[in-house]
CSV table of C-alpha atoms in Angstrom, one decimal:
chain,number,residue,atom,x,y,z
N,1,UNK,CA,0.1,-0.1,-0.1
N,2,UNK,CA,2.8,2.3,1.0
N,3,UNK,CA,4.9,1.2,-2.0
N,4,UNK,CA,1.7,2.2,-4.6
N,5,UNK,CA,1.6,5.5,-2.9
N,6,UNK,CA,5.4,6.8,-3.1
N,7,UNK,CA,5.1,5.3,-6.7
N,8,UNK,CA,1.6,7.6,-7.1
N,9,UNK,CA,3.7,10.5,-5.9
N,10,UNK,CA,6.7,9.9,-7.7
N,11,UNK,CA,4.9,9.6,-10.8
N,12,UNK,CA,2.6,12.3,-10.3
N,13,UNK,CA,5.5,15.0,-9.7
N,14,UNK,CA,7.4,14.1,-12.8
N,15,UNK,CA,4.2,14.2,-14.9
N,16,UNK,CA,4.6,17.5,-17.0
N,17,UNK,CA,2.3,20.3,-16.1
N,18,UNK,CA,-1.0,19.3,-18.1
N,19,UNK,CA,-1.4,22.0,-21.5
N,20,UNK,CA,-4.8,22.8,-21.7
N,21,UNK,CA,-5.9,20.8,-25.0
N,22,UNK,CA,-5.4,22.6,-28.3
N,23,UNK,CA,-7.9,19.9,-30.3
N,24,UNK,CA,-10.1,22.0,-32.4
N,25,UNK,CA,-12.8,20.4,-34.3
N,26,UNK,CA,-15.0,22.4,-37.2
N,27,UNK,CA,-16.0,25.2,-35.6
N,28,UNK,CA,-14.0,25.8,-32.6
N,29,UNK,CA,-10.6,27.2,-32.5
N,30,UNK,CA,-8.0,27.7,-29.7
N,31,UNK,CA,-8.5,30.9,-27.9
N,32,UNK,CA,-6.1,34.0,-27.7
N,33,UNK,CA,-3.7,33.1,-25.1
N,34,UNK,CA,-1.2,36.1,-25.4
N,35,UNK,CA,-2.1,38.8,-23.1
N,36,UNK,CA,-0.6,41.3,-24.9
N,37,UNK,CA,-2.4,40.2,-28.4
N,38,UNK,CA,-5.8,40.2,-26.7
N,39,UNK,CA,-5.4,43.6,-25.0
N,40,UNK,CA,-4.1,45.6,-28.0
N,41,UNK,CA,-6.3,43.7,-30.7
N,42,UNK,CA,-9.5,43.7,-28.4
N,43,UNK,CA,-9.5,47.2,-28.1
N,44,UNK,CA,-12.1,48.3,-31.2
N,45,UNK,CA,-13.6,44.6,-31.8
N,46,UNK,CA,-13.0,41.2,-30.5
N,47,UNK,CA,-9.2,40.2,-30.5
N,48,UNK,CA,-9.7,37.4,-33.4
N,49,UNK,CA,-8.4,34.2,-32.9
N,50,UNK,CA,-5.4,33.6,-35.3
N,51,UNK,CA,-6.2,30.6,-36.7
N,52,UNK,CA,-8.6,32.0,-39.2
N,53,UNK,CA,-6.4,33.6,-41.4
N,54,UNK,CA,-2.8,32.0,-42.8
N,55,UNK,CA,0.3,33.5,-41.6
N,56,UNK,CA,0.6,35.5,-44.7
N,57,UNK,CA,-2.3,37.0,-44.1
N,58,UNK,CA,-1.6,38.2,-40.4
N,59,UNK,CA,2.1,39.6,-41.9
N,60,UNK,CA,0.4,41.6,-44.1
N,61,UNK,CA,-2.3,42.9,-41.8
N,62,UNK,CA,0.9,43.6,-39.1
N,63,UNK,CA,2.8,45.3,-41.6
N,64,UNK,CA,0.3,48.3,-42.3
N,65,UNK,CA,-1.4,48.8,-39.0
N,66,UNK,CA,-1.3,52.7,-39.5
N,67,UNK,CA,-4.1,52.2,-41.9
N,68,UNK,CA,-5.8,49.3,-40.4
N,69,UNK,CA,-9.0,49.2,-42.4
N,70,UNK,CA,-9.2,53.2,-42.6
N,71,UNK,CA,-8.1,53.7,-38.8
N,72,UNK,CA,-4.7,53.9,-37.0
N,73,UNK,CA,-3.9,51.1,-35.1
N,74,UNK,CA,-0.3,51.6,-34.9
N,75,UNK,CA,1.8,50.4,-32.0
N,76,UNK,CA,5.8,50.7,-30.7
N,77,UNK,CA,7.9,48.0,-32.7
N,78,UNK,CA,8.5,46.2,-30.0
N,79,UNK,CA,4.7,45.4,-29.1
N,80,UNK,CA,4.2,45.2,-33.3
N,81,UNK,CA,6.7,42.5,-33.4
N,82,UNK,CA,5.8,40.5,-30.3
N,83,UNK,CA,2.1,40.3,-31.7
N,84,UNK,CA,3.1,39.9,-35.2
N,85,UNK,CA,5.0,36.6,-33.8
N,86,UNK,CA,2.2,35.2,-31.5
N,87,UNK,CA,-0.3,35.1,-34.8
N,88,UNK,CA,2.2,34.1,-36.9
N,89,UNK,CA,3.2,31.2,-34.6
N,90,UNK,CA,-0.6,30.4,-34.0
N,91,UNK,CA,-1.9,31.2,-37.9
N,92,UNK,CA,-4.0,28.5,-39.1
N,93,UNK,CA,-4.9,26.8,-42.6
N,94,UNK,CA,-8.3,27.7,-43.4
N,95,UNK,CA,-9.9,25.7,-45.6
N,96,UNK,CA,-10.5,26.0,-49.8
N,97,UNK,CA,-8.2,29.0,-49.9
N,98,UNK,CA,-6.3,29.6,-52.7
N,99,UNK,CA,-2.7,29.2,-52.1
N,100,UNK,CA,-1.6,32.8,-53.5
N,101,UNK,CA,-4.9,34.4,-51.5
N,102,UNK,CA,-4.1,36.5,-49.4
N,103,UNK,CA,-7.1,37.2,-47.2
N,104,UNK,CA,-6.9,40.6,-45.2
N,105,UNK,CA,-10.8,39.8,-43.6
N,106,UNK,CA,-11.9,36.8,-41.8
N,107,UNK,CA,-14.9,37.4,-43.4
N,108,UNK,CA,-13.8,37.1,-46.7
N,109,UNK,CA,-12.6,33.7,-46.1
N,110,UNK,CA,-14.0,30.6,-47.9
N,111,UNK,CA,-15.0,29.0,-44.5
N,112,UNK,CA,-16.7,32.0,-43.2
N,113,UNK,CA,-18.9,32.8,-45.9
N,114,UNK,CA,-20.2,29.1,-46.2
N,115,UNK,CA,-21.4,29.6,-42.8
N,116,UNK,CA,-22.7,33.3,-43.0
N,117,UNK,CA,-25.2,32.6,-46.2
N,118,UNK,CA,-28.1,35.2,-44.6
N,119,UNK,CA,-29.2,38.7,-45.6
N,120,UNK,CA,-27.0,41.6,-45.4
N,121,UNK,CA,-30.0,43.4,-43.1
N,122,UNK,CA,-28.7,40.9,-40.2
N,123,UNK,CA,-25.5,42.7,-40.0
N,124,UNK,CA,-27.3,45.9,-40.0
N,125,UNK,CA,-29.3,44.9,-36.6
N,126,UNK,CA,-28.5,47.3,-33.6
N,127,UNK,CA,-27.4,44.6,-31.5
N,128,UNK,CA,-24.8,43.1,-34.1
N,129,UNK,CA,-23.7,46.5,-36.2
N,130,UNK,CA,-20.9,45.0,-37.9
N,131,UNK,CA,-19.4,41.6,-39.2
N,132,UNK,CA,-16.7,42.4,-37.0
N,133,UNK,CA,-19.1,42.0,-34.2
N,134,UNK,CA,-18.7,37.9,-33.6
N,135,UNK,CA,-19.7,38.2,-29.7
N,136,UNK,CA,-22.9,39.5,-31.0
N,137,UNK,CA,-24.1,36.2,-31.9
N,138,UNK,CA,-21.7,33.7,-30.9
N,139,UNK,CA,-21.6,33.6,-26.9
N,140,UNK,CA,-18.2,31.7,-26.5
N,141,UNK,CA,-16.6,34.0,-29.2
N,142,UNK,CA,-13.7,35.2,-27.0
N,143,UNK,CA,-13.3,31.6,-25.9
N,144,UNK,CA,-12.7,30.0,-29.7
N,145,UNK,CA,-16.1,28.3,-29.4
N,146,UNK,CA,-18.1,29.3,-32.5
N,147,UNK,CA,-20.7,25.7,-32.8
N,148,UNK,CA,-23.3,27.4,-30.8
N,149,UNK,CA,-24.4,30.6,-32.2
N,150,UNK,CA,-27.6,32.3,-31.1
N,151,UNK,CA,-30.1,31.3,-34.2
Z,1,UNK,CA,16.5,-2.8,3.9
Z,2,UNK,CA,13.9,-1.4,6.0
Z,3,UNK,CA,12.4,1.8,5.0
Z,4,UNK,CA,11.0,4.2,7.7
Z,5,UNK,CA,7.6,5.2,6.5
Z,6,UNK,CA,6.8,7.7,8.6
Z,7,UNK,CA,10.0,9.6,8.1
Z,8,UNK,CA,9.7,9.2,4.5
Z,9,UNK,CA,6.2,10.5,4.8
Z,10,UNK,CA,7.1,13.5,6.5
Z,11,UNK,CA,10.2,14.6,4.2
Z,12,UNK,CA,7.7,14.5,1.6
Z,13,UNK,CA,5.4,16.7,3.2
Z,14,UNK,CA,8.3,19.1,3.6
Z,15,UNK,CA,9.1,18.8,-0.1
Z,16,UNK,CA,5.4,19.0,-1.0
Z,17,UNK,CA,5.0,22.1,1.0
Z,18,UNK,CA,8.3,23.7,-0.4
Z,19,UNK,CA,7.1,23.1,-4.0
Z,20,UNK,CA,3.6,24.8,-2.8
Z,21,UNK,CA,4.8,27.6,-1.4
Z,22,UNK,CA,7.5,28.3,-4.2
Z,23,UNK,CA,5.1,27.7,-6.9
Z,24,UNK,CA,2.7,30.3,-5.4
Z,25,UNK,CA,5.0,33.1,-4.3
Z,26,UNK,CA,6.2,32.5,-8.5
Z,27,UNK,CA,2.6,32.7,-9.5
Z,28,UNK,CA,1.7,35.8,-7.5
Z,29,UNK,CA,4.1,38.0,-8.7
Z,30,UNK,CA,4.5,36.9,-11.9
Z,31,UNK,CA,0.5,37.8,-12.8
Z,32,UNK,CA,1.4,40.0,-15.6
Z,33,UNK,CA,1.3,40.5,-19.4
Z,34,UNK,CA,5.6,40.4,-19.4
Z,35,UNK,CA,6.0,37.0,-17.6
Z,36,UNK,CA,2.8,35.4,-18.3
Z,37,UNK,CA,4.7,31.8,-19.4
Z,38,UNK,CA,6.1,31.5,-16.1
Z,39,UNK,CA,2.7,32.6,-14.3
Z,40,UNK,CA,0.9,29.5,-16.4
Z,41,UNK,CA,3.6,27.6,-15.6
Z,42,UNK,CA,3.6,28.1,-11.8
Z,43,UNK,CA,-0.1,28.2,-11.7
Z,44,UNK,CA,-0.4,24.9,-12.7
Z,45,UNK,CA,2.1,23.4,-10.8
Z,46,UNK,CA,0.3,24.7,-8.0
Z,47,UNK,CA,-2.7,23.0,-8.9
Z,48,UNK,CA,-1.3,19.8,-9.8
Z,49,UNK,CA,0.4,20.1,-6.3
Z,50,UNK,CA,-2.9,21.0,-4.7
Z,51,UNK,CA,-4.4,17.9,-6.4
Z,52,UNK,CA,-1.7,15.3,-5.3
Z,53,UNK,CA,-2.3,16.5,-1.9
Z,54,UNK,CA,-5.8,15.7,-2.0
Z,55,UNK,CA,-5.3,12.4,-4.1
Z,56,UNK,CA,-2.5,11.3,-1.2
Z,57,UNK,CA,-4.9,12.2,1.5
Z,58,UNK,CA,-7.2,10.1,0.5
Z,59,UNK,CA,-5.0,7.3,-0.5
Z,60,UNK,CA,-2.8,7.2,2.6
Z,61,UNK,CA,-3.3,4.5,5.9
Z,62,UNK,CA,-4.6,5.4,8.9
Z,63,UNK,CA,-2.6,7.1,11.3
Z,64,UNK,CA,-0.3,8.6,8.3
Z,65,UNK,CA,1.0,11.6,8.1
Z,66,UNK,CA,-0.4,12.5,4.7
Z,67,UNK,CA,-3.7,12.3,5.9
Z,68,UNK,CA,-5.9,15.2,6.5
Z,69,UNK,CA,-8.0,15.4,9.6
Z,70,UNK,CA,-11.6,16.5,9.8
Z,71,UNK,CA,-11.5,20.3,11.5
Z,72,UNK,CA,-13.9,20.2,14.6
Z,73,UNK,CA,-15.3,23.7,16.2
Z,74,UNK,CA,-15.7,21.6,19.5
Z,75,UNK,CA,-11.9,20.4,19.7
Z,76,UNK,CA,-11.2,24.0,18.7
Z,77,UNK,CA,-12.5,25.5,21.6
Z,78,UNK,CA,-11.5,22.7,23.5
Z,79,UNK,CA,-8.1,23.4,22.5
Z,80,UNK,CA,-8.2,27.2,23.1
Z,81,UNK,CA,-9.4,26.8,26.5
Z,82,UNK,CA,-6.5,23.8,27.7
Z,83,UNK,CA,-3.9,24.3,25.2
Z,84,UNK,CA,-2.9,20.4,25.5
Z,85,UNK,CA,-2.6,18.4,22.6
Z,86,UNK,CA,-2.0,18.8,18.7
Z,87,UNK,CA,-3.2,22.1,18.0
Z,88,UNK,CA,-6.6,21.7,15.6
Z,89,UNK,CA,-6.0,24.8,14.1
Z,90,UNK,CA,-3.4,22.4,11.6
Z,91,UNK,CA,-6.6,20.6,10.6
Z,92,UNK,CA,-8.4,24.1,10.2
Z,93,UNK,CA,-5.6,25.9,8.1
Z,94,UNK,CA,-5.8,22.8,5.8
Z,95,UNK,CA,-9.3,22.6,5.0
Z,96,UNK,CA,-9.1,26.2,4.7
Z,97,UNK,CA,-5.6,27.0,2.7
Z,98,UNK,CA,-6.4,24.0,0.0
Z,99,UNK,CA,-9.4,24.8,-1.4
Z,100,UNK,CA,-8.7,28.4,-1.5
Z,101,UNK,CA,-5.4,27.7,-3.1
Z,102,UNK,CA,-7.3,25.1,-5.4
Z,103,UNK,CA,-10.0,27.3,-6.3
Z,104,UNK,CA,-7.8,30.4,-6.9
Z,105,UNK,CA,-5.6,27.9,-9.4
Z,106,UNK,CA,-8.8,26.6,-11.0
Z,107,UNK,CA,-10.3,30.1,-11.8
Z,108,UNK,CA,-6.8,31.1,-13.5
Z,109,UNK,CA,-6.9,28.0,-15.8
Z,110,UNK,CA,-10.4,28.8,-16.6
Z,111,UNK,CA,-9.7,32.4,-17.2
Z,112,UNK,CA,-6.9,31.3,-19.4
Z,113,UNK,CA,-9.9,30.5,-22.2
Z,114,UNK,CA,-13.0,32.6,-20.7
Z,115,UNK,CA,-11.5,35.8,-20.0
Z,116,UNK,CA,-14.7,37.2,-17.9
Z,117,UNK,CA,-13.1,34.9,-15.1
Z,118,UNK,CA,-9.9,37.1,-14.8
Z,119,UNK,CA,-11.3,39.3,-12.0
Z,120,UNK,CA,-12.5,36.5,-10.0
Z,121,UNK,CA,-9.1,35.0,-10.1
Z,122,UNK,CA,-7.5,37.8,-9.4
Z,123,UNK,CA,-9.6,38.6,-6.3
Z,124,UNK,CA,-9.6,35.2,-5.2
Z,125,UNK,CA,-5.5,35.2,-5.4
Z,126,UNK,CA,-5.2,38.1,-3.6
Z,127,UNK,CA,-7.5,36.5,-0.7
Z,128,UNK,CA,-5.8,33.7,-0.7
Z,129,UNK,CA,-2.4,35.7,-0.2
Z,130,UNK,CA,-3.4,37.0,3.1
Z,131,UNK,CA,-4.7,33.4,4.4
Z,132,UNK,CA,-1.1,32.0,3.6
Z,133,UNK,CA,0.2,35.2,5.4
Z,134,UNK,CA,-2.0,34.4,8.3
Z,135,UNK,CA,-1.2,30.5,7.6
Z,136,UNK,CA,2.5,31.5,8.6
Z,137,UNK,CA,1.8,34.0,11.6
Z,138,UNK,CA,-0.2,31.1,13.0
Z,139,UNK,CA,2.3,28.6,12.6
Z,140,UNK,CA,4.9,30.7,13.9
Z,141,UNK,CA,3.4,31.1,16.8
Z,142,UNK,CA,2.0,27.3,17.2
Z,143,UNK,CA,5.5,26.5,17.0
Z,144,UNK,CA,7.5,29.4,18.9
Z,145,UNK,CA,4.3,30.9,20.9
Z,146,UNK,CA,6.2,30.1,24.2
Z,147,UNK,CA,8.8,32.1,23.7
Z,148,UNK,CA,8.7,36.0,24.8
Z,149,UNK,CA,10.7,37.4,21.7
Z,150,UNK,CA,7.6,35.4,19.9
Z,151,UNK,CA,4.8,37.6,22.0
Z,152,UNK,CA,6.6,40.3,21.3
Z,153,UNK,CA,7.1,40.2,17.8
Z,154,UNK,CA,3.6,38.9,17.5
Z,155,UNK,CA,2.3,42.1,19.0
Z,156,UNK,CA,4.1,44.2,17.4
Z,157,UNK,CA,3.4,42.8,13.9
Z,158,UNK,CA,-0.4,42.9,14.8
Z,159,UNK,CA,-0.2,46.6,16.2
Z,160,UNK,CA,1.5,47.1,12.4
Z,161,UNK,CA,-1.0,45.4,10.5
Z,162,UNK,CA,-3.8,47.2,12.4
Z,163,UNK,CA,-2.2,50.3,11.5
Z,164,UNK,CA,-1.8,49.6,8.2
Z,165,UNK,CA,-5.5,48.5,7.8
Z,166,UNK,CA,-6.5,52.0,9.2
Z,167,UNK,CA,-4.5,54.0,6.7
Z,168,UNK,CA,-7.4,53.3,4.0
Z,169,UNK,CA,-6.9,55.2,0.8
Z,170,UNK,CA,-9.6,57.6,0.2
Z,171,UNK,CA,-11.9,57.3,-2.8
Z,172,UNK,CA,-10.2,56.7,-6.5
Z,173,UNK,CA,-10.0,60.0,-7.7
Z,174,UNK,CA,-8.5,61.5,-4.6
Z,175,UNK,CA,-5.0,61.2,-5.2
Z,176,UNK,CA,-4.4,58.0,-7.4
Z,177,UNK,CA,-0.2,58.3,-7.8
Z,178,UNK,CA,-0.6,56.8,-11.6
Z,179,UNK,CA,-2.9,59.4,-12.3
Z,180,UNK,CA,-1.6,62.4,-10.5
Z,181,UNK,CA,1.7,61.8,-12.5
Z,182,UNK,CA,0.0,62.0,-15.9
Z,183,UNK,CA,-1.8,65.1,-14.9
Z,184,UNK,CA,1.5,66.4,-13.6
Z,185,UNK,CA,3.2,65.8,-17.0
Z,186,UNK,CA,0.2,67.8,-19.0
Z,187,UNK,CA,0.6,70.3,-16.6
Z,188,UNK,CA,4.2,70.8,-16.7
Z,189,UNK,CA,4.1,70.8,-20.8
Z,190,UNK,CA,1.3,73.4,-20.9
Z,191,UNK,CA,3.2,75.8,-18.2
Z,192,UNK,CA,6.1,75.4,-20.7
Z,193,UNK,CA,4.0,76.6,-23.5
Z,194,UNK,CA,2.3,79.5,-21.0
Z,195,UNK,CA,3.7,79.8,-17.7
Z,196,UNK,CA,1.1,81.7,-16.5
Z,197,UNK,CA,-1.3,78.3,-17.0
Z,198,UNK,CA,-3.9,78.6,-14.1
Z,199,UNK,CA,-4.4,74.6,-14.3
Z,200,UNK,CA,-6.8,72.5,-15.7
Z,201,UNK,CA,-10.8,72.7,-16.1
Z,202,UNK,CA,-13.2,70.0,-15.8
Z,203,UNK,CA,-15.8,72.3,-17.5
Z,204,UNK,CA,-13.5,73.2,-20.3
Z,205,UNK,CA,-13.0,69.1,-20.5
Z,206,UNK,CA,-16.7,68.8,-20.2
Z,207,UNK,CA,-16.9,71.0,-23.0
Z,208,UNK,CA,-14.4,69.2,-25.5
Z,209,UNK,CA,-16.2,65.6,-24.8
Z,210,UNK,CA,-19.0,66.9,-25.9
Z,211,UNK,CA,-18.2,69.5,-28.7
Z,212,UNK,CA,-19.8,68.7,-31.9
Z,213,UNK,CA,-16.8,68.7,-34.9
Z,214,UNK,CA,-16.6,68.8,-38.3
Z,215,UNK,CA,-13.5,66.7,-39.2
Z,216,UNK,CA,-15.3,63.3,-39.2
Z,217,UNK,CA,-19.2,63.3,-39.6
Z,218,UNK,CA,-19.2,59.8,-38.5
Z,219,UNK,CA,-17.4,60.9,-35.4
Z,220,UNK,CA,-18.5,64.0,-34.9
Z,221,UNK,CA,-17.9,63.9,-30.9
Z,222,UNK,CA,-15.9,62.1,-28.5
Z,223,UNK,CA,-19.5,61.1,-27.1
Z,224,UNK,CA,-20.3,59.5,-30.3
Z,225,UNK,CA,-18.1,56.6,-29.1
Z,226,UNK,CA,-18.4,57.0,-25.1
Z,227,UNK,CA,-22.2,57.7,-25.2
Z,228,UNK,CA,-23.4,61.4,-23.6
Z,229,UNK,CA,-23.0,59.7,-19.9
Z,230,UNK,CA,-19.1,59.1,-19.2
Z,231,UNK,CA,-20.5,56.7,-16.5
Z,232,UNK,CA,-22.0,54.4,-19.2
Z,233,UNK,CA,-20.5,51.9,-21.3
Z,234,UNK,CA,-20.0,53.2,-24.6
Z,235,UNK,CA,-19.8,51.5,-28.0
Z,236,UNK,CA,-17.2,51.8,-30.8
Z,237,UNK,CA,-19.2,53.3,-33.6
Z,238,UNK,CA,-17.5,51.1,-36.5
Z,239,UNK,CA,-17.4,47.8,-35.0
Z,240,UNK,CA,-20.0,47.9,-31.9
Z,241,UNK,CA,-17.6,46.7,-29.8
Z,242,UNK,CA,-18.5,47.7,-25.9
Z,243,UNK,CA,-16.2,50.3,-24.2
Z,244,UNK,CA,-15.5,50.6,-20.7
Z,245,UNK,CA,-16.6,53.7,-18.8
Z,246,UNK,CA,-14.4,56.6,-19.0
Z,247,UNK,CA,-15.8,57.9,-15.6
Z,248,UNK,CA,-13.2,57.3,-12.9
Z,249,UNK,CA,-15.7,56.5,-10.1
Z,250,UNK,CA,-16.7,53.4,-12.3
Z,251,UNK,CA,-13.6,52.6,-13.5
Z,252,UNK,CA,-10.9,53.6,-11.4
Z,253,UNK,CA,-8.5,52.0,-13.6
Z,254,UNK,CA,-8.9,54.9,-16.0
Z,255,UNK,CA,-6.0,57.4,-16.9
Z,256,UNK,CA,-3.1,55.3,-14.7
Z,257,UNK,CA,-1.3,53.4,-17.7
Z,258,UNK,CA,0.5,56.6,-19.2
Z,259,UNK,CA,1.5,54.5,-22.6
Z,260,UNK,CA,-2.2,53.8,-23.1
Z,261,UNK,CA,-3.8,57.2,-22.4
Z,262,UNK,CA,-1.3,58.7,-24.9
Z,263,UNK,CA,-1.9,55.9,-27.7
Z,264,UNK,CA,-5.8,56.7,-27.3
Z,265,UNK,CA,-5.4,60.7,-26.9
Z,266,UNK,CA,-2.9,60.2,-30.4
Z,267,UNK,CA,-5.5,57.9,-32.0
Z,268,UNK,CA,-8.6,59.4,-31.0
Z,269,UNK,CA,-7.8,63.3,-31.1
Z,270,UNK,CA,-6.6,62.5,-34.5
Z,271,UNK,CA,-10.1,60.8,-35.5
Z,272,UNK,CA,-12.6,63.1,-34.2
Z,273,UNK,CA,-10.6,66.5,-34.6
Z,274,UNK,CA,-8.3,65.8,-37.3
Z,275,UNK,CA,-5.2,67.2,-34.9
Z,276,UNK,CA,-3.4,66.1,-32.2
Z,277,UNK,CA,-5.2,67.3,-28.9
Z,278,UNK,CA,-2.8,70.1,-26.8
Z,279,UNK,CA,-1.5,69.5,-23.2
Z,280,UNK,CA,-4.1,71.6,-22.0
Z,281,UNK,CA,-7.1,70.1,-23.6
Z,282,UNK,CA,-5.6,66.1,-22.7
Z,283,UNK,CA,-5.5,67.7,-18.7
Z,284,UNK,CA,-8.9,69.1,-19.0
Z,285,UNK,CA,-10.4,65.9,-20.3
Z,286,UNK,CA,-8.9,63.6,-17.4
Z,287,UNK,CA,-9.9,66.1,-15.0
Z,288,UNK,CA,-13.6,66.2,-16.2
Z,289,UNK,CA,-13.5,62.7,-16.2
Z,290,UNK,CA,-11.8,62.4,-12.9
Z,291,UNK,CA,-14.8,64.2,-11.6
Z,292,UNK,CA,-17.3,62.2,-12.5
């Protein structure tokens, strides 16, 4: 009994810290874990999970922050670099994306378009406002969960 | 070779305690963006440590030091009266500390995926810190309590604690040092341009906040996004994203991070006014928000 105890103790102590599961199924992606990215990219819109775009898209966006879809989103060089590194390291491989296509908007990727086939009027509802307002319909958007939308 | 199990179990308990204490300390001091990876590691280690202790307590044979004893209120009162036998305080401390630490660590794990858990995690961890400090003080008293020097030290510490507790800081607006430093910076800049500058005015700040500007019809005023009531939650005019209140009474963290303040003034003055804000305007604006 005691030998079992000591063995258990030793085994438990030598096991690595359990890392949170990164398994993502069809609609769910790993959440934004980097606090800097979540803070800086989450001020004006939700910090989009890097898995939704390929690395080359994130590179293009981070290279042009002073004209970020019409807004000045520029940051000090060190923060820009840190965020770009995180986004590129955690970028995804969106399905059915042409190998030379570099979408700058997640809302223009084939996966998004396939899942959001409804009237443009939906986006203009007061509760939604814009296509970048994922949490308006997806309760778990900030956590990377998109398979339980409101309707 | 016969193993002295009792010695081994006590040695393990000391080792376990060192890991728990060490990982809590590291986790507490690294709860920051810059040291986040370390914070995660220490937090997960702490969670695993607590879980291991509970598992071992369940599996340990009777009389093993690895067992956890059920805390008894009656036993505690009895011990306080007679001061004989092993203090029930040990059982009470374990019963309080293990769940507190476990819950702090668990909310931390949750906060990694659900950001709304960040504030509860922080609050729980701060509370647990005080429990840990109290635990240290109680153990010190139990072990050294008989000595006169210990009694004096305890009295002095209690007095110091009571004194610091009474020096409660006033309302958030009054004298938050980080905000004061930012205001002082703007005052210095304003005085450089005009040495006779009398100081900032919340009224001027309010006028600036509510003014209708012509540079951008979609963003005519600061209040377009921040709403007419600084205490209300605002809404980004383009994306619909909620914006935390500007009023300091509702949101005490406002205007305490100089880099963030400057970044927002840089972007938003350009967007709404079409130019940079002057130090006077910035100071007036902060003064207005600090008054709400």
